[in-house]
């Protein structure tokens, strides 16, 4: 049992460190901080100070959103923070550009190819000429196992909203790709 | 906030909710595992969007109705979705053409809503458009592949296009609810989407070797005002049955 921090208020930095221990429920090798969904941590209210954590969902319908809010509150309470509030903020919309470098490396080691390009570079305009000519202009996805770029998409959707299914033509292994979003 | 704004939000939320439910009916029955997963994921995106729109509608209404009350405790006449999204799934061709017509409109609509004077509307739209871009890319691609496929696939795709076409006109018609939203800077003028929608749809259909039905054809209307086809009543009957049998049941 850790000492409870009734008298002292942990620093914001400290809270962020604790949040870095909260694993994503669907991809447990990365934390909610690695994923870039924790947007802000503040202390609010007086005299009963409340730790407010602002979270943004990955996808509008991501079923893990509630579980994540619950896990965050649970972790902070376990660390002795008495009053925790988890807020949701939609704007600016989450993007895979917020995945930390460390998260990308962790994903790769776990067998999930991280996003192959920056999302902010893509405009929200569907380029018809590309659909017509069936040209795929996105950079090749690298196989997280053997490093080959000779890979192909099997399915545009995978086991969670944030992933697609790929297979490696070199080592023949199927793998998940964390979609650029 | 006016009741018009609540109506406006219900339209957005009901479109997403009803289409999400339609797509979820394919779960476990898709023509291929990849298609099954794709439709379930698209349904999930739309369901999340519906939750955001309906929650906001409930808050503005101020009558204590949350997203669940709005989804499960309204009758068909109180739903404000476009007739297009309530059309039955039919064959996979019908499902994909319906999706394609809606995605193309939805993407244009969300582009406009991203610039809404209402921060919350702009935020929900900004989140949703990234998802819908993926939906549109996929449905456009499938329309081309199925239309420009075999003689048989082309034939049933053309049938689907012809059958669903009369349900597209409603997307571009405005009434007082739209006008109020435009003048308050919250929403967009539906008529302004007609031209870009038509251009996009025509190009994809022609690439798919499919004929675009006549522009001036007879169009169905009424969904936005709560006058629906019977297809919606059956859909709601299923979607709402659990809550009606066990009011307030939770996971």
Tab-separated table of N, CA and C in Angstrom, chain A residues 24-152:
chain	number	residue	atom	x	y	z
A	24	UNK	N	-3.194	1.335	-22.851
A	24	UNK	CA	-4.344	1.346	-23.739
A	24	UNK	C	-4.992	-0.041	-23.639
A	25	UNK	N	-6.316	-0.103	-23.434
A	25	UNK	CA	-6.935	-1.414	-23.208
A	25	UNK	C	-6.871	-2.355	-24.404
A	26	UNK	N	-6.750	-1.792	-25.604
A	26	UNK	CA	-6.737	-2.671	-26.774
A	26	UNK	C	-5.340	-2.943	-27.308
A	27	UNK	N	-4.411	-2.023	-27.036
A	27	UNK	CA	-3.019	-2.238	-27.439
A	27	UNK	C	-2.171	-2.009	-26.183
A	28	UNK	N	-2.123	-2.991	-25.291
A	28	UNK	CA	-1.564	-2.769	-23.956
A	28	UNK	C	-0.075	-2.415	-23.904
A	29	UNK	N	0.640	-2.524	-25.034
A	29	UNK	CA	2.062	-2.146	-24.976
A	29	UNK	C	2.269	-0.642	-24.961
A	30	UNK	N	1.251	0.113	-25.347
A	30	UNK	CA	1.424	1.565	-25.296
A	30	UNK	C	0.471	2.157	-24.247
A	31	UNK	N	0.884	3.304	-23.713
A	31	UNK	CA	0.067	3.944	-22.682
A	31	UNK	C	-0.846	4.973	-23.322
A	32	UNK	N	-1.790	5.452	-22.529
A	32	UNK	CA	-2.696	6.479	-23.051
A	32	UNK	C	-1.941	7.769	-23.379
A	33	UNK	N	-0.803	7.984	-22.709
A	33	UNK	CA	0.019	9.162	-23.007
A	33	UNK	C	0.751	8.956	-24.335
A	34	UNK	N	1.300	7.741	-24.536
A	34	UNK	CA	1.968	7.412	-25.814
A	34	UNK	C	1.021	7.623	-26.992
A	35	UNK	N	-0.224	7.256	-26.764
A	35	UNK	CA	-1.233	7.311	-27.821
A	35	UNK	C	-1.622	8.754	-28.174
A	36	UNK	N	-1.289	9.672	-27.271
A	36	UNK	CA	-1.565	11.085	-27.545
A	36	UNK	C	-2.990	11.496	-27.244
A	37	UNK	N	-3.722	10.687	-26.480
A	37	UNK	CA	-5.120	11.048	-26.225
A	37	UNK	C	-5.311	11.851	-24.948
A	38	UNK	N	-4.277	11.918	-24.095
A	38	UNK	CA	-4.378	12.776	-22.912
A	38	UNK	C	-3.954	14.173	-23.353
A	39	UNK	N	-4.867	15.117	-23.305
A	39	UNK	CA	-4.590	16.446	-23.844
A	39	UNK	C	-4.172	17.439	-22.777
A	40	UNK	N	-4.647	17.260	-21.562
A	40	UNK	CA	-4.360	18.272	-20.544
A	40	UNK	C	-4.570	17.691	-19.148
A	41	UNK	N	-3.743	18.180	-18.219
A	41	UNK	CA	-3.927	17.821	-16.813
A	41	UNK	C	-3.888	19.119	-16.014
A	42	UNK	N	-4.925	19.374	-15.220
A	42	UNK	CA	-4.945	20.610	-14.418
A	42	UNK	C	-5.502	20.307	-13.023
A	43	UNK	N	-5.208	21.218	-12.104
A	43	UNK	CA	-5.840	21.168	-10.784
A	43	UNK	C	-6.876	22.268	-10.748
A	44	UNK	N	-8.093	21.902	-10.384
A	44	UNK	CA	-9.179	22.880	-10.394
A	44	UNK	C	-9.874	22.927	-9.048
A	45	UNK	N	-10.563	24.007	-8.853
A	45	UNK	CA	-11.459	24.100	-7.690
A	45	UNK	C	-10.722	24.395	-6.401
A	46	UNK	N	-11.441	25.010	-5.507
A	46	UNK	CA	-10.888	25.357	-4.219
A	46	UNK	C	-12.060	25.394	-3.240
A	47	UNK	N	-12.011	24.847	-2.044
A	47	UNK	CA	-10.826	24.259	-1.422
A	47	UNK	C	-10.619	22.774	-1.785
A	48	UNK	N	-11.691	22.083	-2.214
A	48	UNK	CA	-11.473	20.666	-2.512
A	48	UNK	C	-10.928	20.547	-3.928
A	49	UNK	N	-9.645	20.468	-3.971
A	49	UNK	CA	-8.997	20.467	-5.283
A	49	UNK	C	-9.276	19.174	-6.039
A	50	UNK	N	-9.516	19.356	-7.331
A	50	UNK	CA	-9.889	18.228	-8.164
A	50	UNK	C	-8.887	18.124	-9.315
A	51	UNK	N	-8.420	16.930	-9.563
A	51	UNK	CA	-7.490	16.746	-10.672
A	51	UNK	C	-8.310	16.473	-11.924
A	52	UNK	N	-8.183	17.374	-12.890
A	52	UNK	CA	-8.989	17.232	-14.101
A	52	UNK	C	-8.100	16.768	-15.261
A	53	UNK	N	-8.471	15.637	-15.830
A	53	UNK	CA	-7.721	15.075	-16.959
A	53	UNK	C	-8.601	15.176	-18.195
A	54	UNK	N	-8.087	15.834	-19.223
A	54	UNK	CA	-8.860	15.975	-20.453
A	54	UNK	C	-8.360	14.974	-21.492
A	55	UNK	N	-9.294	14.188	-21.992
A	55	UNK	CA	-8.956	13.113	-22.922
A	55	UNK	C	-9.705	13.331	-24.225
A	56	UNK	N	-9.098	12.953	-25.345
A	56	UNK	CA	-9.805	13.034	-26.619
A	56	UNK	C	-9.905	11.625	-27.183
A	57	UNK	N	-11.062	11.243	-27.767
A	57	UNK	CA	-11.166	9.880	-28.303
A	57	UNK	C	-10.383	9.729	-29.610
A	58	UNK	N	-9.966	8.500	-29.912
A	58	UNK	CA	-9.269	8.274	-31.179
A	58	UNK	C	-10.282	8.377	-32.323
A	59	UNK	N	-11.310	7.520	-32.263
A	59	UNK	CA	-12.394	7.561	-33.247
A	59	UNK	C	-13.689	7.874	-32.496
A	60	UNK	N	-14.658	8.488	-33.180
A	60	UNK	CA	-15.920	8.867	-32.528
A	60	UNK	C	-16.555	7.694	-31.793
A	61	UNK	N	-16.462	6.506	-32.409
A	61	UNK	CA	-17.167	5.371	-31.818
A	61	UNK	C	-16.251	4.384	-31.118
A	62	UNK	N	-15.032	4.813	-30.785
A	62	UNK	CA	-14.095	3.866	-30.169
A	62	UNK	C	-14.695	3.337	-28.861
A	63	UNK	N	-14.927	2.016	-28.808
A	63	UNK	CA	-15.586	1.462	-27.618
A	63	UNK	C	-14.694	1.490	-26.377
A	64	UNK	N	-13.409	1.776	-26.568
A	64	UNK	CA	-12.501	1.771	-25.420
A	64	UNK	C	-12.549	3.086	-24.637
A	65	UNK	N	-13.224	4.090	-25.181
A	65	UNK	CA	-13.206	5.423	-24.561
A	65	UNK	C	-13.638	5.401	-23.094
A	66	UNK	N	-14.735	4.714	-22.799
A	66	UNK	CA	-15.223	4.675	-21.418
A	66	UNK	C	-14.267	3.899	-20.515
A	67	UNK	N	-13.744	2.814	-21.065
A	67	UNK	CA	-12.799	1.992	-20.290
A	67	UNK	C	-11.564	2.824	-19.938
A	68	UNK	N	-11.115	3.632	-20.891
A	68	UNK	CA	-9.928	4.456	-20.677
A	68	UNK	C	-10.187	5.493	-19.569
A	69	UNK	N	-11.338	6.145	-19.627
A	69	UNK	CA	-11.674	7.147	-18.605
A	69	UNK	C	-11.698	6.489	-17.221
A	70	UNK	N	-12.235	5.301	-17.181
A	70	UNK	CA	-12.328	4.548	-15.931
A	70	UNK	C	-10.933	4.181	-15.421
A	71	UNK	N	-10.076	3.753	-16.338
A	71	UNK	CA	-8.718	3.332	-15.959
A	71	UNK	C	-7.901	4.516	-15.457
A	72	UNK	N	-8.102	5.677	-16.071
A	72	UNK	CA	-7.373	6.875	-15.660
A	72	UNK	C	-7.782	7.274	-14.241
A	73	UNK	N	-9.084	7.321	-14.005
A	73	UNK	CA	-9.571	7.689	-12.674
A	73	UNK	C	-9.081	6.672	-11.646
A	74	UNK	N	-9.115	5.396	-12.023
A	74	UNK	CA	-8.677	4.337	-11.115
A	74	UNK	C	-7.214	4.466	-10.742
A	75	UNK	N	-6.381	4.740	-11.754
A	75	UNK	CA	-4.938	4.870	-11.517
A	75	UNK	C	-4.634	6.028	-10.568
A	76	UNK	N	-5.272	7.168	-10.804
A	76	UNK	CA	-4.979	8.339	-9.966
A	76	UNK	C	-5.487	8.146	-8.541
A	77	UNK	N	-6.606	7.488	-8.408
A	77	UNK	CA	-7.122	7.230	-7.064
A	77	UNK	C	-6.206	6.261	-6.321
A	78	UNK	N	-5.716	5.290	-7.061
A	78	UNK	CA	-4.779	4.323	-6.473
A	78	UNK	C	-3.518	5.045	-5.979
A	79	UNK	N	-3.162	6.129	-6.675
A	79	UNK	CA	-1.988	6.908	-6.271
A	79	UNK	C	-2.324	7.944	-5.200
A	80	UNK	N	-3.532	7.956	-4.745
A	80	UNK	CA	-3.884	8.834	-3.633
A	80	UNK	C	-4.550	10.142	-4.010
A	81	UNK	N	-4.841	10.332	-5.293
A	81	UNK	CA	-5.545	11.554	-5.681
A	81	UNK	C	-7.025	11.342	-5.363
A	82	UNK	N	-7.563	12.209	-4.522
A	82	UNK	CA	-8.925	11.954	-4.027
A	82	UNK	C	-10.017	12.277	-5.043
A	83	UNK	N	-9.895	13.460	-5.635
A	83	UNK	CA	-10.953	13.888	-6.556
A	83	UNK	C	-10.409	13.927	-7.974
A	84	UNK	N	-10.958	13.078	-8.805
A	84	UNK	CA	-10.507	13.011	-10.195
A	84	UNK	C	-11.704	13.222	-11.098
A	85	UNK	N	-11.476	14.010	-12.139
A	85	UNK	CA	-12.543	14.179	-13.110
A	85	UNK	C	-11.933	13.987	-14.497
A	86	UNK	N	-12.561	13.147	-15.312
A	86	UNK	CA	-12.062	12.931	-16.668
A	86	UNK	C	-13.039	13.568	-17.652
A	87	UNK	N	-12.566	14.554	-18.380
A	87	UNK	CA	-13.394	15.240	-19.375
A	87	UNK	C	-13.022	14.776	-20.776
A	88	UNK	N	-13.994	14.869	-21.685
A	88	UNK	CA	-13.720	14.532	-23.084
A	88	UNK	C	-13.705	15.809	-23.904
A	89	UNK	N	-12.734	15.921	-24.756
A	89	UNK	CA	-12.664	17.089	-25.654
A	89	UNK	C	-12.493	16.572	-27.078
A	90	UNK	N	-13.323	17.080	-27.996
A	90	UNK	CA	-13.270	16.568	-29.370
A	90	UNK	C	-12.343	17.364	-30.283
A	91	UNK	N	-12.224	18.658	-30.024
A	91	UNK	CA	-11.429	19.498	-30.925
A	91	UNK	C	-10.186	20.020	-30.190
A	92	UNK	N	-9.029	20.044	-30.820
A	92	UNK	CA	-8.784	19.510	-32.166
A	92	UNK	C	-8.861	17.993	-32.181
A	93	UNK	N	-9.293	17.466	-33.321
A	93	UNK	CA	-9.499	16.022	-33.441
A	93	UNK	C	-8.181	15.267	-33.347
A	94	UNK	N	-8.233	14.142	-32.669
A	94	UNK	CA	-7.044	13.304	-32.497
A	94	UNK	C	-6.464	12.908	-33.851
A	95	UNK	N	-5.154	12.860	-33.897
A	95	UNK	CA	-4.479	12.427	-35.116
A	95	UNK	C	-3.337	11.500	-34.722
A	96	UNK	N	-3.006	10.588	-35.612
A	96	UNK	CA	-1.897	9.672	-35.314
A	96	UNK	C	-0.564	10.420	-35.257
A	97	UNK	N	-0.546	11.693	-35.688
A	97	UNK	CA	0.674	12.490	-35.565
A	97	UNK	C	1.048	12.680	-34.097
A	98	UNK	N	0.076	12.486	-33.198
A	98	UNK	CA	0.334	12.667	-31.762
A	98	UNK	C	0.918	11.420	-31.114
A	99	UNK	N	1.075	10.362	-31.874
A	99	UNK	CA	1.746	9.173	-31.331
A	99	UNK	C	3.209	9.548	-31.108
A	100	UNK	N	3.714	9.271	-29.922
A	100	UNK	CA	5.112	9.610	-29.652
A	100	UNK	C	6.035	8.666	-30.421
A	101	UNK	N	7.285	9.100	-30.595
A	101	UNK	CA	8.287	8.257	-31.258
A	101	UNK	C	8.418	6.931	-30.525
A	102	UNK	N	8.384	7.054	-29.201
A	102	UNK	CA	8.506	5.866	-28.364
A	102	UNK	C	7.350	4.907	-28.636
A	103	UNK	N	6.152	5.485	-28.799
A	103	UNK	CA	4.966	4.658	-29.060
A	103	UNK	C	5.120	3.919	-30.380
A	104	UNK	N	5.657	4.624	-31.384
A	104	UNK	CA	5.828	3.986	-32.703
A	104	UNK	C	6.763	2.787	-32.608
A	105	UNK	N	7.838	2.974	-31.838
A	105	UNK	CA	8.807	1.893	-31.675
A	105	UNK	C	8.180	0.719	-30.917
A	106	UNK	N	7.395	1.054	-29.893
A	106	UNK	CA	6.727	-0.001	-29.113
A	106	UNK	C	5.747	-0.783	-29.987
A	107	UNK	N	5.013	-0.059	-30.831
A	107	UNK	CA	4.052	-0.713	-31.722
A	107	UNK	C	4.774	-1.691	-32.643
A	108	UNK	N	5.893	-1.218	-33.210
A	108	UNK	CA	6.662	-2.033	-34.153
A	108	UNK	C	7.122	-3.322	-33.481
A	109	UNK	N	7.655	-3.152	-32.261
A	109	UNK	CA	8.145	-4.339	-31.551
A	109	UNK	C	7.018	-5.301	-31.212
A	110	UNK	N	5.822	-4.751	-31.074
A	110	UNK	CA	4.649	-5.558	-30.718
A	110	UNK	C	4.055	-6.244	-31.948
A	111	UNK	N	4.541	-5.842	-33.139
A	111	UNK	CA	4.044	-6.467	-34.367
A	111	UNK	C	3.006	-5.649	-35.108
A	112	UNK	N	2.851	-4.368	-34.717
A	112	UNK	CA	1.907	-3.481	-35.408
A	112	UNK	C	2.716	-2.413	-36.148
A	113	UNK	N	2.523	-2.307	-37.444
A	113	UNK	CA	3.242	-1.286	-38.199
A	113	UNK	C	2.675	0.089	-37.868
A	114	UNK	N	3.526	1.038	-37.448
A	114	UNK	CA	3.014	2.383	-37.138
A	114	UNK	C	2.644	3.140	-38.416
A	115	UNK	N	1.869	4.242	-38.301
A	115	UNK	CA	1.451	5.005	-39.488
A	115	UNK	C	2.642	5.362	-40.370
A	116	UNK	N	2.455	5.201	-41.688
A	116	UNK	CA	3.577	5.384	-42.612
A	116	UNK	C	3.797	6.837	-43.009
A	117	UNK	N	2.860	7.717	-42.648
A	117	UNK	CA	3.054	9.114	-43.012
A	117	UNK	C	2.356	10.038	-42.013
A	118	UNK	N	2.631	11.340	-42.168
A	118	UNK	CA	1.970	12.335	-41.319
A	118	UNK	C	0.539	12.517	-41.797
A	119	UNK	N	-0.376	12.640	-40.851
A	119	UNK	CA	-1.779	12.788	-41.224
A	119	UNK	C	-2.112	14.218	-41.602
A	120	UNK	N	-1.432	15.183	-40.991
A	120	UNK	CA	-1.778	16.582	-41.224
A	120	UNK	C	-1.472	17.010	-42.658
A	121	UNK	N	-0.643	16.201	-43.331
A	121	UNK	CA	-0.296	16.549	-44.703
A	121	UNK	C	-1.454	16.269	-45.651
A	122	UNK	N	-2.368	15.396	-45.224
A	122	UNK	CA	-3.451	15.024	-46.127
A	122	UNK	C	-4.658	15.940	-45.939
A	123	UNK	N	-5.143	16.465	-47.037
A	123	UNK	CA	-6.324	17.329	-47.018
A	123	UNK	C	-7.571	16.461	-46.977
A	124	UNK	N	-8.660	17.037	-46.470
A	124	UNK	CA	-9.894	16.264	-46.429
A	124	UNK	C	-10.626	16.318	-47.755
A	125	UNK	N	-9.939	15.979	-48.780
A	125	UNK	CA	-10.568	15.967	-50.086
A	125	UNK	C	-10.248	14.627	-50.725
A	126	UNK	N	-11.282	13.954	-51.162
A	126	UNK	CA	-11.051	12.663	-51.777
A	126	UNK	C	-10.696	12.915	-53.240
A	127	UNK	N	-9.506	12.509	-53.604
A	127	UNK	CA	-9.035	12.757	-54.950
A	127	UNK	C	-9.578	11.684	-55.890
A	128	UNK	N	-10.539	12.101	-56.687
A	128	UNK	CA	-11.227	11.169	-57.561
A	128	UNK	C	-10.285	10.531	-58.577
A	129	UNK	N	-9.324	11.312	-59.042
A	129	UNK	CA	-8.449	10.779	-60.085
A	129	UNK	C	-7.670	9.578	-59.561
A	130	UNK	N	-7.434	9.577	-58.243
A	130	UNK	CA	-6.688	8.459	-57.677
A	130	UNK	C	-7.563	7.213	-57.618
A	131	UNK	N	-8.846	7.430	-57.288
A	131	UNK	CA	-9.756	6.282	-57.239
A	131	UNK	C	-9.898	5.724	-58.643
A	132	UNK	N	-10.020	6.626	-59.605
A	132	UNK	CA	-10.189	6.190	-60.986
A	132	UNK	C	-9.043	5.326	-61.470
A	133	UNK	N	-7.847	5.828	-61.230
A	133	UNK	CA	-6.700	5.091	-61.764
A	133	UNK	C	-6.175	4.054	-60.781
A	134	UNK	N	-6.862	3.957	-59.628
A	134	UNK	CA	-6.477	2.971	-58.631
A	134	UNK	C	-5.006	3.106	-58.241
A	135	UNK	N	-4.546	4.320	-58.175
A	135	UNK	CA	-3.163	4.538	-57.790
A	135	UNK	C	-3.107	4.722	-56.282
A	136	UNK	N	-2.219	4.010	-55.663
A	136	UNK	CA	-2.067	4.197	-54.231
A	136	UNK	C	-0.836	5.069	-53.995
A	137	UNK	N	-1.095	6.308	-53.575
A	137	UNK	CA	0.027	7.233	-53.419
A	137	UNK	C	0.613	7.191	-52.020
A	138	UNK	N	-0.043	6.448	-51.116
A	138	UNK	CA	0.482	6.428	-49.762
A	138	UNK	C	1.812	5.680	-49.735
A	139	UNK	N	2.720	6.124	-48.857
A	139	UNK	CA	4.025	5.464	-48.810
A	139	UNK	C	3.853	4.012	-48.378
A	140	UNK	N	4.785	3.139	-48.802
A	140	UNK	CA	4.630	1.728	-48.481
A	140	UNK	C	4.690	1.483	-46.975
A	141	UNK	N	3.922	0.516	-46.543
A	141	UNK	CA	3.914	0.136	-45.134
A	141	UNK	C	5.017	-0.901	-44.924
A	142	UNK	N	5.816	-0.670	-43.897
A	142	UNK	CA	6.949	-1.560	-43.640
A	142	UNK	C	6.543	-2.700	-42.711
A	143	UNK	N	6.898	-3.902	-43.079
A	143	UNK	CA	6.580	-5.072	-42.250
A	143	UNK	C	7.284	-4.940	-40.900
A	144	UNK	N	6.527	-5.019	-39.795
A	144	UNK	CA	7.153	-4.843	-38.480
A	144	UNK	C	8.051	-6.030	-38.091
A	145	UNK	N	7.949	-7.136	-38.818
A	145	UNK	CA	8.773	-8.299	-38.467
A	145	UNK	C	10.083	-8.354	-39.224
A	146	UNK	N	9.999	-8.242	-40.571
A	146	UNK	CA	11.240	-8.412	-41.345
A	146	UNK	C	11.726	-7.104	-41.956
A	147	UNK	N	10.929	-6.046	-41.884
A	147	UNK	CA	11.382	-4.747	-42.396
A	147	UNK	C	11.183	-4.552	-43.887
A	148	UNK	N	10.618	-5.531	-44.565
A	148	UNK	CA	10.402	-5.390	-46.003
A	148	UNK	C	9.285	-4.383	-46.276
A	149	UNK	N	9.411	-3.649	-47.377
A	149	UNK	CA	8.332	-2.734	-47.757
A	149	UNK	C	7.454	-3.380	-48.823
A	150	UNK	N	7.750	-4.614	-49.139
A	150	UNK	CA	6.950	-5.353	-50.114
A	150	UNK	C	5.757	-5.975	-49.375
A	151	UNK	N	4.755	-5.119	-49.115
A	151	UNK	CA	3.609	-5.558	-48.331
A	151	UNK	C	2.334	-5.219	-49.080
A	152	UNK	N	1.233	-5.854	-48.720
A	152	UNK	CA	-0.036	-5.510	-49.359
A	152	UNK	C	-1.171	-5.496	-48.353
